[in-house]
Amino acid sequence: MSNQYKIETKCIQSGWQPKKGEPRVLPIYQSTTFKYDTTDEMGKLFDLEEEGYFYTRLQNPTNDAVAEKIADLEGGVAAVLTSSGQAANFYAVFNICEAGDHIVCAAAVYGGTFNLFGVTMKKLGIDCTFVDPDAPEEEIAKAFRPNTKVLFAETIANPALVVLDIEKFARIAHSHQVPLIVDNTFATPVNCRPFEWGADIVTHSTTKYMDGHAMQVGGAIVDSGNFDWEAYGEKYHGLTVPDESYHGVVYTKKFGKKAYITKATVQLMRDLGSIPAPMNCFLLNVGLETLPLRVERHCYNAQKVAEFLNAHEKVAHVNYAGLPGDKYHELAQKYMPNGTCGVISFELKGGRQEAIKFMDGLKMAAIVTHVADARTSVLHPASHTHRQMNDQQLAEAGVSPGMIRLSVGIENVDDIIADLSQALELV
Ligand code: PLP
């Protein structure tokens, strides 16, 4: 696909390129296997000597077309889709880390990521230090060790809505010779493309805006192709020394800029699975086609709702980078001048109890463990997504006990505000 196209065009045109007589719409290749005529032909695929489909756990034409579209949207060289955003973040890190290694991660991240890095990966021998993303560079740099392999953060943190200073993080990562991985779920490539600001790898929970209709759980990892693994060959030996499980292939030598994604696909997918179903990739592709339209409306509605809440006497404070007084307004103007996302977090005067009363009084906005889809929804992070955290961890993640996370949908904004207004009357 032409890189000259604008993002709206790429959302429609990238990925599936039908040849003469083939379906215009991306077909669902609902098949685990692919047929060959000779034993030798298939043997070459197993040795990575030839390209071709043979088993859907490794590659599938429907999935690959959607991966290609997402790579194109982010401006990357290659992407792999996973069965969830959690799997994407796990694989993105595990692809270049092993027992004995260490990662540095912004403390303001999604609760599931906090748990994955802080608890589950620790059990695999990979240690994580969480840092305040707003801290000065010298402070964050103190978290790095000789065995640090990755710096990780979210473009817009869920649910604290901290906007990442991507250039600052890229500088810190690169001065420690490690790649910066950015979870770009909330901003989407429509509003921000972290590679343009120095990030090396981008991940997504495609479950959110990319799908946009809450129809499938999925994830994506995209590589910019910019990080020079060979320059630090010993550190990233999984990519730069022969992989005995593939008859000695050296990923960087054989696959160049696609080394990282190829390894994630042929090694991690082969050994751990977590591929998305072709049907889910089809649904994701339908969602991607309207992503720019929806993101624009989400941002428009969220701005109006944030202004309404900010002016309401029962609201203690609102976090939304679109508000001029917001702590992250300037960073958002720099990295996301067209808007941030549809998610707002706010706190009522009175805190936790009032939050619960308000949420239970909503008629249209639904209480769901989800965010970033067409329907307005609401969640109480301290009781839901961040339930496992103690008060100190909650504070570090930017989550107060009374915080309400409101995901503003694409309904008419007057109806959304009317619903919020009547629920506030009950508090
Ligand atoms: N990253 C972010 C920023 C998220 O908000 C989420 C889920 O809410 C995830 C990752 C995990 O994605 P999934 O629920 O698709 O596994």
CSV table of C-alpha atoms and ligand atoms in Angstrom, one decimal:
chain,number,residue,atom,x,y,z
A,1,MET,CA,0.0,0.0,0.0
A,2,SER,CA,1.2,3.5,-0.8
A,3,ASN,CA,2.7,5.2,2.1
A,4,GLN,CA,1.5,8.5,0.5
A,5,TYR,CA,-2.0,7.7,1.5
A,6,LYS,CA,-3.6,9.5,4.5
A,7,ILE,CA,-4.7,7.5,7.5
A,8,GLU,CA,-8.4,7.6,6.5
A,9,THR,CA,-7.5,6.0,3.2
A,10,LYS,CA,-5.2,3.4,4.8
A,11,CYS,CA,-7.9,2.3,7.2
A,12,ILE,CA,-10.0,1.4,4.1
A,13,GLN,CA,-7.4,0.4,1.5
A,14,SER,CA,-4.5,-1.2,3.3
A,15,GLY,CA,-4.1,-4.9,4.0
A,16,TRP,CA,-6.2,-7.1,1.8
A,17,GLN,CA,-5.3,-6.5,-1.9
A,18,PRO,CA,-7.5,-8.7,-4.1
A,19,LYS,CA,-6.2,-10.0,-7.4
A,20,LYS,CA,-8.3,-10.5,-10.5
A,21,GLY,CA,-11.5,-12.2,-9.7
A,22,GLU,CA,-10.9,-12.4,-6.0
A,23,PRO,CA,-13.4,-11.2,-3.4
A,24,ARG,CA,-13.3,-7.4,-2.8
A,25,VAL,CA,-14.1,-7.9,0.9
A,26,LEU,CA,-11.4,-9.6,3.1
A,27,PRO,CA,-12.3,-13.3,3.1
A,28,ILE,CA,-12.4,-15.3,6.3
A,29,TYR,CA,-9.9,-18.2,5.9
A,30,GLN,CA,-11.5,-20.3,8.6
A,31,SER,CA,-9.0,-23.1,8.0
A,32,THR,CA,-6.3,-24.5,10.4
A,33,THR,CA,-4.3,-25.9,7.5
A,34,PHE,CA,-3.1,-25.3,4.0
A,35,LYS,CA,-2.4,-27.9,1.3
A,36,TYR,CA,0.8,-28.7,-0.5
A,37,ASP,CA,1.7,-31.2,-3.3
A,38,THR,CA,5.0,-32.6,-2.1
A,39,THR,CA,6.7,-33.4,1.2
A,40,ASP,CA,9.6,-31.3,0.3
A,41,GLU,CA,7.5,-28.2,-0.3
A,42,MET,CA,6.1,-28.3,3.2
A,43,GLY,CA,9.5,-29.1,4.7
A,44,LYS,CA,10.9,-25.9,3.3
A,45,LEU,CA,8.2,-24.0,5.1
A,46,PHE,CA,9.1,-25.6,8.4
A,47,ASP,CA,12.7,-24.5,7.8
A,48,LEU,CA,11.7,-20.9,7.0
A,49,GLU,CA,13.3,-21.4,3.6
A,50,GLU,CA,10.2,-20.5,1.8
A,51,GLU,CA,7.2,-18.3,2.6
A,52,GLY,CA,3.8,-19.9,2.7
A,53,TYR,CA,0.9,-20.8,4.9
A,54,PHE,CA,0.8,-24.1,6.6
A,55,TYR,CA,-0.8,-23.8,10.0
A,56,THR,CA,-3.0,-21.0,11.3
A,57,ARG,CA,-1.2,-20.9,14.7
A,58,LEU,CA,1.7,-19.4,12.8
A,59,GLN,CA,0.1,-17.6,10.0
A,60,ASN,CA,-3.3,-17.2,8.3
A,61,PRO,CA,-4.2,-15.0,5.3
A,62,THR,CA,-7.1,-13.2,7.0
A,63,ASN,CA,-5.0,-12.4,10.1
A,64,ASP,CA,-2.0,-11.4,8.0
A,65,ALA,CA,-4.0,-8.9,5.9
A,66,VAL,CA,-5.3,-7.2,9.1
A,67,ALA,CA,-1.8,-7.2,10.6
A,68,GLU,CA,-0.5,-5.6,7.5
A,69,LYS,CA,-3.1,-2.9,7.7
A,70,ILE,CA,-2.3,-2.1,11.3
A,71,ALA,CA,1.5,-2.0,10.5
A,72,ASP,CA,0.6,0.5,7.7
A,73,LEU,CA,-1.5,2.6,10.1
A,74,GLU,CA,1.4,2.9,12.6
A,75,GLY,CA,4.0,3.4,9.9
A,76,GLY,CA,5.8,0.2,10.9
A,77,VAL,CA,7.5,-2.5,8.8
A,78,ALA,CA,5.6,-5.5,10.1
A,79,ALA,CA,3.0,-6.6,12.7
A,80,VAL,CA,1.7,-9.7,14.3
A,81,LEU,CA,-1.8,-10.1,15.8
A,82,THR,CA,-2.5,-11.8,19.1
A,83,SER,CA,-5.6,-13.2,20.7
A,84,SER,CA,-5.7,-10.3,23.3
A,85,GLY,CA,-4.0,-7.1,24.2
A,86,GLN,CA,-2.5,-8.9,27.2
A,87,ALA,CA,-0.9,-11.4,24.9
A,88,ALA,CA,0.5,-8.6,22.8
A,89,ASN,CA,2.2,-6.9,25.7
A,90,PHE,CA,3.5,-10.2,27.0
A,91,TYR,CA,5.0,-11.2,23.7
A,92,ALA,CA,6.3,-7.8,22.9
A,93,VAL,CA,8.5,-8.0,26.0
A,94,PHE,CA,9.1,-11.7,26.2
A,95,ASN,CA,10.4,-11.7,22.6
A,96,ILE,CA,13.5,-9.9,23.8
A,97,CYS,CA,13.7,-10.8,27.5
A,98,GLU,CA,14.4,-14.0,29.4
A,99,ALA,CA,14.9,-15.1,33.0
A,100,GLY,CA,17.5,-12.9,34.7
A,101,ASP,CA,16.5,-9.8,32.7
A,102,HIS,CA,14.9,-6.6,33.8
A,103,ILE,CA,12.4,-4.1,32.4
A,104,VAL,CA,11.4,-0.6,33.3
A,105,CYS,CA,7.8,0.4,33.0
A,106,ALA,CA,5.7,3.6,33.6
A,107,ALA,CA,3.7,3.1,36.8
A,108,ALA,CA,0.6,4.6,35.2
A,109,VAL,CA,-0.5,1.7,33.0
A,110,TYR,CA,-3.5,-0.5,32.6
A,111,GLY,CA,-4.0,-2.7,35.7
A,112,GLY,CA,-3.6,-5.9,33.7
A,113,THR,CA,-0.2,-4.8,32.4
A,114,PHE,CA,0.9,-3.8,35.9
A,115,ASN,CA,0.0,-7.3,37.1
A,116,LEU,CA,1.6,-9.0,34.1
A,117,PHE,CA,4.9,-7.2,34.5
A,118,GLY,CA,4.9,-6.9,38.3
A,119,VAL,CA,3.7,-10.4,39.3
A,120,THR,CA,3.5,-12.9,36.5
A,121,MET,CA,6.7,-12.1,34.6
A,122,LYS,CA,8.5,-12.0,37.9
A,123,LYS,CA,7.6,-15.7,38.3
A,124,LEU,CA,9.4,-16.2,34.9
A,125,GLY,CA,12.5,-14.5,36.4
A,126,ILE,CA,12.0,-11.1,34.6
A,127,ASP,CA,12.0,-8.2,37.1
A,128,CYS,CA,10.2,-5.0,36.6
A,129,THR,CA,10.8,-1.5,38.1
A,130,PHE,CA,7.8,0.9,37.8
A,131,VAL,CA,8.7,4.6,37.4
A,132,ASP,CA,6.7,7.8,37.6
A,133,PRO,CA,6.3,8.8,33.9
A,134,ASP,CA,6.3,12.5,34.9
A,135,ALA,CA,9.6,12.2,36.8
A,136,PRO,CA,12.7,14.0,35.3
A,137,GLU,CA,14.9,12.0,33.0
A,138,GLU,CA,17.7,11.6,35.5
A,139,GLU,CA,15.2,10.1,38.0
A,140,ILE,CA,13.8,7.6,35.6
A,141,ALA,CA,17.4,6.7,34.4
A,142,LYS,CA,18.2,5.5,38.0
A,143,ALA,CA,15.8,2.5,37.5
A,144,PHE,CA,18.0,1.1,34.7
A,145,ARG,CA,20.4,-1.8,35.4
A,146,PRO,CA,23.0,-3.6,33.2
A,147,ASN,CA,20.4,-6.3,32.5
A,148,THR,CA,17.5,-3.9,31.5
A,149,LYS,CA,16.1,-4.8,28.1
A,150,VAL,CA,13.0,-2.7,27.6
A,151,LEU,CA,11.4,0.6,28.5
A,152,PHE,CA,7.6,0.3,28.4
A,153,ALA,CA,4.7,2.9,28.7
A,154,GLU,CA,1.2,3.8,27.4
A,155,THR,CA,0.6,6.8,25.1
A,156,ILE,CA,-2.4,7.7,27.2
A,157,ALA,CA,-2.5,5.7,30.4
A,158,ASN,CA,-5.6,3.7,31.3
A,159,PRO,CA,-7.3,4.9,33.5
A,160,ALA,CA,-5.1,7.8,34.9
A,161,LEU,CA,-5.0,9.5,31.4
A,162,VAL,CA,-1.4,10.4,31.9
A,163,VAL,CA,-0.1,11.6,28.5
A,164,LEU,CA,3.3,10.2,27.8
A,165,ASP,CA,6.2,12.4,26.8
A,166,ILE,CA,7.2,10.0,24.1
A,167,GLU,CA,10.4,11.9,23.1
A,168,LYS,CA,11.6,12.0,26.7
A,169,PHE,CA,11.0,8.2,27.0
A,170,ALA,CA,12.6,7.5,23.7
A,171,ARG,CA,15.7,9.5,24.8
A,172,ILE,CA,15.9,7.6,28.1
A,173,ALA,CA,15.5,4.2,26.4
A,174,HIS,CA,18.0,4.9,23.6
A,175,SER,CA,20.7,6.3,26.0
A,176,HIS,CA,20.5,3.0,27.8
A,177,GLN,CA,20.6,1.0,24.5
A,178,VAL,CA,17.1,-0.5,24.9
A,179,PRO,CA,14.0,-0.2,22.7
A,180,LEU,CA,11.0,1.9,23.8
A,181,ILE,CA,7.7,-0.1,23.6
A,182,VAL,CA,4.5,2.0,23.7
A,183,ASP,CA,1.0,0.7,24.2
A,184,ASN,CA,-0.9,3.0,21.8
A,185,THR,CA,-4.4,1.5,22.5
A,186,PHE,CA,-6.1,4.7,23.7
A,187,ALA,CA,-4.7,7.2,21.2
A,188,THR,CA,-4.9,4.9,18.2
A,189,PRO,CA,-2.7,5.6,15.2
A,190,VAL,CA,-5.4,8.1,14.1
A,191,ASN,CA,-4.4,10.5,16.9
A,192,CYS,CA,-0.8,9.5,17.5
A,193,ARG,CA,1.8,7.5,15.8
A,194,PRO,CA,4.6,6.9,18.4
A,195,PHE,CA,7.2,5.8,15.8
A,196,GLU,CA,7.2,9.4,14.6
A,197,TRP,CA,8.4,10.5,18.1
A,198,GLY,CA,11.1,7.8,18.6
A,199,ALA,CA,9.2,4.7,19.9
A,200,ASP,CA,10.6,1.4,18.5
A,201,ILE,CA,7.7,-1.0,19.0
A,202,VAL,CA,4.0,-0.3,19.4
A,203,THR,CA,1.4,-2.6,21.0
A,204,HIS,CA,-2.4,-2.5,21.0
A,205,SER,CA,-5.4,-4.0,22.6
A,206,THR,CA,-7.4,-4.1,19.4
A,207,THR,CA,-10.4,-4.9,21.6
A,208,LYS,CA,-10.8,-1.2,22.1
A,209,TYR,CA,-11.2,1.6,19.5
A,210,MET,CA,-9.7,-0.4,16.7
A,211,ASP,CA,-12.6,-2.8,16.9
A,212,GLY,CA,-14.8,-0.2,18.3
A,213,HIS,CA,-18.0,-2.3,18.7
A,214,ALA,CA,-16.9,-4.7,21.6
A,215,MET,CA,-17.1,-7.7,19.3
A,216,GLN,CA,-13.7,-9.3,19.7
A,217,VAL,CA,-10.8,-9.5,22.1
A,218,GLY,CA,-7.5,-9.0,20.3
A,219,GLY,CA,-4.0,-7.5,20.3
A,220,ALA,CA,-1.3,-6.3,17.9
A,221,ILE,CA,2.5,-5.8,18.0
A,222,VAL,CA,4.0,-3.5,15.4
A,223,ASP,CA,7.7,-3.0,14.8
A,224,SER,CA,9.1,0.2,13.4
A,225,GLY,CA,12.2,-1.7,12.2
A,226,ASN,CA,14.3,1.1,13.6
A,227,PHE,CA,16.0,-0.5,16.6
A,228,ASP,CA,19.4,-1.8,15.7
A,229,TRP,CA,19.4,-5.2,17.5
A,230,GLU,CA,22.8,-6.2,16.0
A,231,ALA,CA,24.5,-3.1,17.5
A,232,TYR,CA,23.7,-4.7,20.9
A,233,GLY,CA,24.0,-8.3,19.6
A,234,GLU,CA,24.9,-9.9,22.9
A,235,LYS,CA,22.1,-8.2,24.8
A,236,TYR,CA,19.5,-9.3,22.2
A,237,HIS,CA,21.0,-12.6,21.4
A,238,GLY,CA,17.6,-14.2,20.8
A,239,LEU,CA,17.6,-12.2,17.6
A,240,THR,CA,21.2,-12.2,16.7
A,241,VAL,CA,22.6,-15.7,17.3
A,242,PRO,CA,21.5,-18.9,15.6
A,243,ASP,CA,18.1,-20.2,16.8
A,244,GLU,CA,18.7,-24.0,17.1
A,245,SER,CA,14.9,-24.6,17.1
A,246,TYR,CA,15.0,-23.4,13.4
A,247,HIS,CA,18.2,-25.1,12.2
A,248,GLY,CA,20.4,-22.2,13.2
A,249,VAL,CA,18.5,-19.3,11.6
A,250,VAL,CA,19.7,-15.9,12.7
A,251,TYR,CA,16.7,-13.6,12.6
A,252,THR,CA,18.5,-10.3,12.1
A,253,LYS,CA,20.5,-11.8,9.2
A,254,LYS,CA,17.7,-13.6,7.4
A,255,PHE,CA,14.8,-11.2,8.0
A,256,GLY,CA,16.5,-7.8,8.5
A,257,LYS,CA,14.1,-5.1,9.7
A,258,LYS,CA,11.4,-7.8,10.1
A,259,ALA,CA,13.5,-9.9,12.5
A,260,TYR,CA,11.6,-9.0,15.7
A,261,ILE,CA,8.1,-9.7,14.3
A,262,THR,CA,9.3,-12.8,12.5
A,263,LYS,CA,10.8,-14.2,15.7
A,264,ALA,CA,7.6,-13.3,17.6
A,265,THR,CA,5.5,-15.1,15.0
A,266,VAL,CA,7.6,-18.3,14.3
A,267,GLN,CA,9.0,-18.8,17.8
A,268,LEU,CA,6.5,-17.4,20.4
A,269,MET,CA,3.3,-18.2,18.4
A,270,ARG,CA,4.7,-21.6,17.6
A,271,ASP,CA,5.5,-22.4,21.2
A,272,LEU,CA,2.8,-20.4,23.1
A,273,GLY,CA,-0.1,-20.0,20.7
A,274,SER,CA,-2.4,-17.0,21.4
A,275,ILE,CA,-3.3,-16.4,17.8
A,276,PRO,CA,-6.6,-14.6,17.1
A,277,ALA,CA,-9.4,-16.5,15.2
A,278,PRO,CA,-9.7,-15.5,11.6
A,279,MET,CA,-13.3,-14.5,12.2
A,280,ASN,CA,-12.2,-12.1,14.9
A,281,CYS,CA,-9.6,-10.6,12.6
A,282,PHE,CA,-12.4,-10.1,10.0
A,283,LEU,CA,-14.5,-8.3,12.6
A,284,LEU,CA,-11.5,-6.2,13.6
A,285,ASN,CA,-11.0,-5.2,10.0
A,286,VAL,CA,-14.6,-4.0,9.7
A,287,GLY,CA,-14.0,-1.9,12.8
A,288,LEU,CA,-10.7,-0.4,11.4
A,289,GLU,CA,-12.5,0.8,8.3
A,290,THR,CA,-14.4,3.4,10.3
A,291,LEU,CA,-11.8,4.1,13.0
A,292,PRO,CA,-11.0,7.7,11.9
A,293,LEU,CA,-14.7,8.7,11.8
A,294,ARG,CA,-15.4,7.1,15.2
A,295,VAL,CA,-12.3,8.5,16.9
A,296,GLU,CA,-13.2,12.0,15.7
A,297,ARG,CA,-16.7,11.7,17.2
A,298,HIS,CA,-15.4,10.1,20.4
A,299,CYS,CA,-13.1,13.1,20.9
A,300,TYR,CA,-15.7,15.6,20.1
A,301,ASN,CA,-18.2,14.1,22.5
A,302,ALA,CA,-15.6,13.6,25.2
A,303,GLN,CA,-14.6,17.2,25.0
A,304,LYS,CA,-18.2,18.4,25.6
A,305,VAL,CA,-18.7,15.9,28.4
A,306,ALA,CA,-15.4,16.9,30.1
A,307,GLU,CA,-16.5,20.5,29.9
A,308,PHE,CA,-19.9,19.7,31.4
A,309,LEU,CA,-18.4,17.7,34.3
A,310,ASN,CA,-15.7,20.3,34.9
A,311,ALA,CA,-18.4,22.9,35.4
A,312,HIS,CA,-20.6,20.7,37.6
A,313,GLU,CA,-20.8,21.6,41.3
A,314,LYS,CA,-20.8,18.0,42.5
A,315,VAL,CA,-17.6,17.1,40.6
A,316,ALA,CA,-14.3,17.4,42.5
A,317,HIS,CA,-12.1,17.2,39.5
A,318,VAL,CA,-11.9,15.9,35.9
A,319,ASN,CA,-8.9,14.3,34.1
A,320,TYR,CA,-9.1,15.0,30.3
A,321,ALA,CA,-6.2,16.4,28.4
A,322,GLY,CA,-8.5,18.3,26.1
A,323,LEU,CA,-9.3,20.7,29.0
A,324,PRO,CA,-7.0,23.7,28.9
A,325,GLY,CA,-6.4,23.4,32.7
A,326,ASP,CA,-5.4,19.7,32.6
A,327,LYS,CA,-1.9,18.7,33.7
A,328,TYR,CA,-1.3,17.0,30.3
A,329,HIS,CA,-2.9,19.6,28.1
A,330,GLU,CA,0.4,20.8,26.6
A,331,LEU,CA,1.8,17.3,26.0
A,332,ALA,CA,-1.4,16.3,24.4
A,333,GLN,CA,-1.3,19.4,22.1
A,334,LYS,CA,2.2,18.4,21.0
A,335,TYR,CA,1.6,14.7,20.5
A,336,MET,CA,-2.1,14.6,19.7
A,337,PRO,CA,-3.2,17.9,18.3
A,338,ASN,CA,-6.4,16.5,16.8
A,339,GLY,CA,-7.6,15.0,20.0
A,340,THR,CA,-6.6,12.4,22.6
A,341,CYS,CA,-9.4,9.8,23.1
A,342,GLY,CA,-12.9,9.4,24.4
A,343,VAL,CA,-12.0,8.3,27.9
A,344,ILE,CA,-12.4,10.7,30.8
A,345,SER,CA,-11.8,10.1,34.4
A,346,PHE,CA,-13.3,12.1,37.2
A,347,GLU,CA,-14.0,12.2,40.9
A,348,LEU,CA,-17.1,13.4,42.7
A,349,LYS,CA,-17.0,15.4,45.9
A,350,GLY,CA,-17.5,12.7,48.5
A,351,GLY,CA,-15.3,10.0,46.8
A,352,ARG,CA,-15.9,6.3,46.7
A,353,GLN,CA,-19.5,6.1,48.0
A,354,GLU,CA,-20.8,8.9,45.9
A,355,ALA,CA,-19.1,7.4,42.8
A,356,ILE,CA,-21.0,4.1,43.3
A,357,LYS,CA,-24.3,5.9,43.9
A,358,PHE,CA,-23.8,8.0,40.7
A,359,MET,CA,-22.8,4.9,38.6
A,360,ASP,CA,-25.8,2.9,39.8
A,361,GLY,CA,-28.1,5.8,38.8
A,362,LEU,CA,-27.0,5.9,35.2
A,363,LYS,CA,-29.7,4.8,32.7
A,364,MET,CA,-28.0,4.8,29.3
A,365,ALA,CA,-24.3,4.5,30.1
A,366,ALA,CA,-23.6,0.9,31.1
A,367,ILE,CA,-21.4,-0.4,33.9
A,368,VAL,CA,-19.1,-2.7,31.9
A,369,THR,CA,-15.5,-4.0,32.2
A,370,HIS,CA,-14.7,-2.4,28.9
A,371,VAL,CA,-13.7,0.9,27.5
A,372,ALA,CA,-13.4,2.6,24.1
A,373,ASP,CA,-16.3,1.3,22.1
A,374,ALA,CA,-19.3,3.0,20.4
A,375,ARG,CA,-21.5,2.8,23.5
A,376,THR,CA,-20.9,5.1,26.5
A,377,SER,CA,-19.7,3.0,29.4
A,378,VAL,CA,-18.5,3.5,32.9
A,379,LEU,CA,-16.3,1.7,35.4
A,380,HIS,CA,-14.9,2.2,38.9
A,381,PRO,CA,-11.2,1.2,38.6
A,382,ALA,CA,-10.6,0.7,42.3
A,383,SER,CA,-13.5,-1.9,42.5
A,384,HIS,CA,-12.9,-3.4,39.0
A,385,THR,CA,-9.8,-3.3,36.8
A,386,HIS,CA,-7.4,-2.2,39.6
A,387,ARG,CA,-9.0,-4.3,42.4
A,388,GLN,CA,-5.8,-6.2,43.1
A,389,MET,CA,-3.8,-3.1,44.0
A,390,ASN,CA,-3.2,-1.8,47.4
A,391,ASP,CA,-3.7,1.9,48.2
A,392,GLN,CA,-0.1,2.8,47.5
A,393,GLN,CA,-0.1,1.0,44.2
A,394,LEU,CA,-3.4,2.7,43.3
A,395,ALA,CA,-1.8,6.1,44.0
A,396,GLU,CA,1.3,5.2,41.9
A,397,ALA,CA,-1.0,4.2,39.0
A,398,GLY,CA,-2.8,7.5,39.3
A,399,VAL,CA,-6.0,5.9,40.5
A,400,SER,CA,-7.8,7.3,43.5
A,401,PRO,CA,-10.5,5.2,45.3
A,402,GLY,CA,-13.3,7.5,44.1
A,403,MET,CA,-12.2,7.7,40.5
A,404,ILE,CA,-14.8,7.0,37.8
A,405,ARG,CA,-13.7,6.1,34.3
A,406,LEU,CA,-16.1,7.2,31.7
A,407,SER,CA,-15.7,6.0,28.2
A,408,VAL,CA,-17.7,8.4,26.1
A,409,GLY,CA,-19.4,6.8,23.1
A,410,ILE,CA,-20.5,8.1,19.8
A,411,GLU,CA,-24.2,8.6,20.7
A,412,ASN,CA,-25.6,12.1,20.4
A,413,VAL,CA,-23.7,14.1,23.1
A,414,ASP,CA,-26.9,15.7,24.4
A,415,ASP,CA,-28.2,12.3,25.4
A,416,ILE,CA,-25.0,11.4,27.1
A,417,ILE,CA,-24.9,14.6,29.1
A,418,ALA,CA,-28.6,14.2,30.0
A,419,ASP,CA,-27.9,10.8,31.4
A,420,LEU,CA,-24.9,12.0,33.4
A,421,SER,CA,-26.9,15.0,34.6
A,422,GLN,CA,-29.8,12.9,36.0
A,423,ALA,CA,-27.4,10.5,37.8
A,424,LEU,CA,-25.6,13.4,39.4
A,425,GLU,CA,-29.0,14.6,40.7
A,426,LEU,CA,-29.2,11.4,42.7
A,427,VAL,CA,-25.9,11.9,44.5
B,1,PLP,N1,-3.5,-2.2,27.1
B,1,PLP,C1,-4.4,-1.3,27.5
B,1,PLP,C2,-4.0,0.2,27.4
B,1,PLP,C3,-5.7,-1.6,27.9
B,1,PLP,O1,-6.6,-0.7,28.2
B,1,PLP,C4,-6.0,-3.0,27.9
B,1,PLP,C5,-7.3,-3.5,28.4
B,1,PLP,O2,-8.1,-2.7,28.8
B,1,PLP,C6,-5.0,-4.0,27.6
B,1,PLP,C7,-3.8,-3.5,27.2
B,1,PLP,C8,-5.3,-5.4,27.6
B,1,PLP,O3,-6.0,-5.7,26.5
B,1,PLP,P1,-7.1,-7.0,26.4
B,1,PLP,O4,-8.2,-6.7,27.3
B,1,PLP,O5,-7.4,-6.9,24.9
B,1,PLP,O6,-6.3,-8.2,26.7
